[in-house]
Short mmCIF file of C-alpha atoms in Angstrom, two decimals:
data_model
loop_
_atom_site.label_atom_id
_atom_site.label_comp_id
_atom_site.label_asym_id
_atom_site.label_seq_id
_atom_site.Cartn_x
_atom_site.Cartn_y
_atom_site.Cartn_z
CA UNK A 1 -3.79 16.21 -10.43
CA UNK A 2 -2.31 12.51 -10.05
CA UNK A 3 -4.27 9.59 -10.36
CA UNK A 4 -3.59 6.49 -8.16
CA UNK A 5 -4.81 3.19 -9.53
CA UNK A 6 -4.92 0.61 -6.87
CA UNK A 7 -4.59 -2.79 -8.42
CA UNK A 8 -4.48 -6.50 -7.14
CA UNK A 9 -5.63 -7.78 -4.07
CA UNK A 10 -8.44 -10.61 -3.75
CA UNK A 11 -9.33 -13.89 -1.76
CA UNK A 12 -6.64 -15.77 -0.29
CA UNK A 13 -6.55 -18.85 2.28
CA UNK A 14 -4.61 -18.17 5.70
CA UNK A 15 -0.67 -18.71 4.63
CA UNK A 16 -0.85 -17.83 1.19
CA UNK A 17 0.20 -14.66 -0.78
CA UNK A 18 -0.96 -11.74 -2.88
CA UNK A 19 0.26 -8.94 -4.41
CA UNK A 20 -1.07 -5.43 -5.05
CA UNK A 21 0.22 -2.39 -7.07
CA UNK A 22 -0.04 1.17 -7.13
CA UNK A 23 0.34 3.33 -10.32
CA UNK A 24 0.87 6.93 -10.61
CA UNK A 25 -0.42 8.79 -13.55
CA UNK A 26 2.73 11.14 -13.61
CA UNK A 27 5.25 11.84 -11.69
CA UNK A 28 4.44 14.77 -9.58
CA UNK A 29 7.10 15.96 -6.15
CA UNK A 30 3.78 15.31 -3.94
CA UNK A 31 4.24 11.55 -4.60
CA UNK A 32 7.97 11.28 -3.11
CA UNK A 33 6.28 8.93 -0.81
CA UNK A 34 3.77 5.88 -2.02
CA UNK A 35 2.60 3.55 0.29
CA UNK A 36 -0.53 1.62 1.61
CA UNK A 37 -2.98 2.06 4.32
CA UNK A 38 -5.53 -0.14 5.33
CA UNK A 39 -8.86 -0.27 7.21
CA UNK A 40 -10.74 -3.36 8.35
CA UNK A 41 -14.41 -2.74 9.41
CA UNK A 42 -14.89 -1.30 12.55
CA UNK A 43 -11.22 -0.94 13.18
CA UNK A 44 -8.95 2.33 12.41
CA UNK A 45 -7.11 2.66 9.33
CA UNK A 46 -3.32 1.66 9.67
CA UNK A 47 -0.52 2.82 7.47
CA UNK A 48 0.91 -0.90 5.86
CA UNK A 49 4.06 0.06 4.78
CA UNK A 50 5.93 3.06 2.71
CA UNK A 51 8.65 3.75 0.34
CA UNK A 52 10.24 6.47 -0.92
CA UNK A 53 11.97 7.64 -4.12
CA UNK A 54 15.26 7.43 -2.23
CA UNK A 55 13.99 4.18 -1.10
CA UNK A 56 13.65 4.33 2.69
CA UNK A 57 10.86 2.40 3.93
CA UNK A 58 8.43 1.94 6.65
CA UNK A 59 6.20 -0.85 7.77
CA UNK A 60 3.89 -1.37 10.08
CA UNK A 61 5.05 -3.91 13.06
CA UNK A 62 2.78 -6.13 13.00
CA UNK A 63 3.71 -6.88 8.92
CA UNK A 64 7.43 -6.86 9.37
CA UNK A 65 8.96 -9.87 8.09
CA UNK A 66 5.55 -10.78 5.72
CA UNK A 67 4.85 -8.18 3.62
CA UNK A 68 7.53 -6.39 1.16
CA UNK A 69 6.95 -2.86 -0.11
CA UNK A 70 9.24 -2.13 -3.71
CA UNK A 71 9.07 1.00 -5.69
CA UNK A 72 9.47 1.28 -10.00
CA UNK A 73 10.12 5.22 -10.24
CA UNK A 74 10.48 4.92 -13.97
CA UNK A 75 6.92 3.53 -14.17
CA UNK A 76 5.64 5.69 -10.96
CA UNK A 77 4.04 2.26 -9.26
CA UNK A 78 4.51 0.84 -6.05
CA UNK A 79 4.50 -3.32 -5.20
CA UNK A 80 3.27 -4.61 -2.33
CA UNK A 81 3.77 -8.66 -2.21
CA UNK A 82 2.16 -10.21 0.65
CA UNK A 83 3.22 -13.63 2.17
CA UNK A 84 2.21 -15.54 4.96
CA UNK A 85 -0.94 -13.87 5.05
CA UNK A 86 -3.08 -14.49 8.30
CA UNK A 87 -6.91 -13.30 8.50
CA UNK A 88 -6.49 -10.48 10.37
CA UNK A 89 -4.81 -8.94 7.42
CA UNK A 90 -8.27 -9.00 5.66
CA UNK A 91 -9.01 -4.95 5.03
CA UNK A 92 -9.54 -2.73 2.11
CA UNK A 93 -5.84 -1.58 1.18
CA UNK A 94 -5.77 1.65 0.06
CA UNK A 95 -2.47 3.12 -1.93
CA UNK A 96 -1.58 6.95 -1.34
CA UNK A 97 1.01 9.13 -2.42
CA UNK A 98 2.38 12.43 -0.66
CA UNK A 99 5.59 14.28 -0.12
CA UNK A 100 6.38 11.99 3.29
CA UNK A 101 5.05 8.89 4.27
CA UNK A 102 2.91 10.37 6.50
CA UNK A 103 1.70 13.24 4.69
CA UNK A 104 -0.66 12.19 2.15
CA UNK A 105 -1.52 14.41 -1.44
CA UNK A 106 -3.20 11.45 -3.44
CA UNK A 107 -5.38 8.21 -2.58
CA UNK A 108 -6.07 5.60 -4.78
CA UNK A 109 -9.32 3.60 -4.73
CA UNK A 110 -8.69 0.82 -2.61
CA UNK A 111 -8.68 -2.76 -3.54
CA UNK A 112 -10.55 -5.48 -1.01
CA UNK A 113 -7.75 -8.25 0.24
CA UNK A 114 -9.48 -11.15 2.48
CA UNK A 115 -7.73 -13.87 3.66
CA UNK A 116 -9.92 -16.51 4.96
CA UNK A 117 -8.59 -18.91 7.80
#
């Protein structure tokens, strides 16, 4: 079993930045792809962005040019640094690991980010 240890996140004014981080307890193959998802209340839960061991990476449109996804593999953790930040990025942001970016294996426990206008 890996463990996924969601880190970061907090309360941030509209424009400002955060970062969060993802680490993986081992390296397993199941976690070839780490990423984010995140789900704001009453809304559906939206994959963020992903990255690969190989380093190909996916984001969602609407945080193209904001948000930048990096990847450690010699420490198994994932970066997530978040600029320009508007309020409707406020949502729990929840890391996950799996063999694709869409295929998920492992979730980590989710960290709050709110971004207040």
């Amino acid at each position: 079993q890996v463990q996924l240890v969601d880190s970061g996140g907090g309360l941030v004014q509209a424009g400002g930045s955060l970062r969060v981080s993802c680490a993986a307890s081992r390296n397993d193959f199941r976690i070839n792809a780490m990423g984010w998802y995140r789900q704001a209340p009453g809304k559906q839960r939206e994959l963020v962005a992903a990255i690969t061991s190989g380093g190909s990476i996916v984001y969602a449109d609407s945080v193209k040019g904001r948000f930048t996804i990096s990847r450690d593999n010699a420490k198994n953790t994932v970066y997530l640094q978040m600029n320009s930040l508007k309020p409707e990025d406020t949502a729990v942001y929840r890391c996950y690991a799996g063999p694709t970016p869409t295929t998920i294996s492992y979730w980590g426990q989710g960290t709050q980010v709110t971004v207040s206008s």
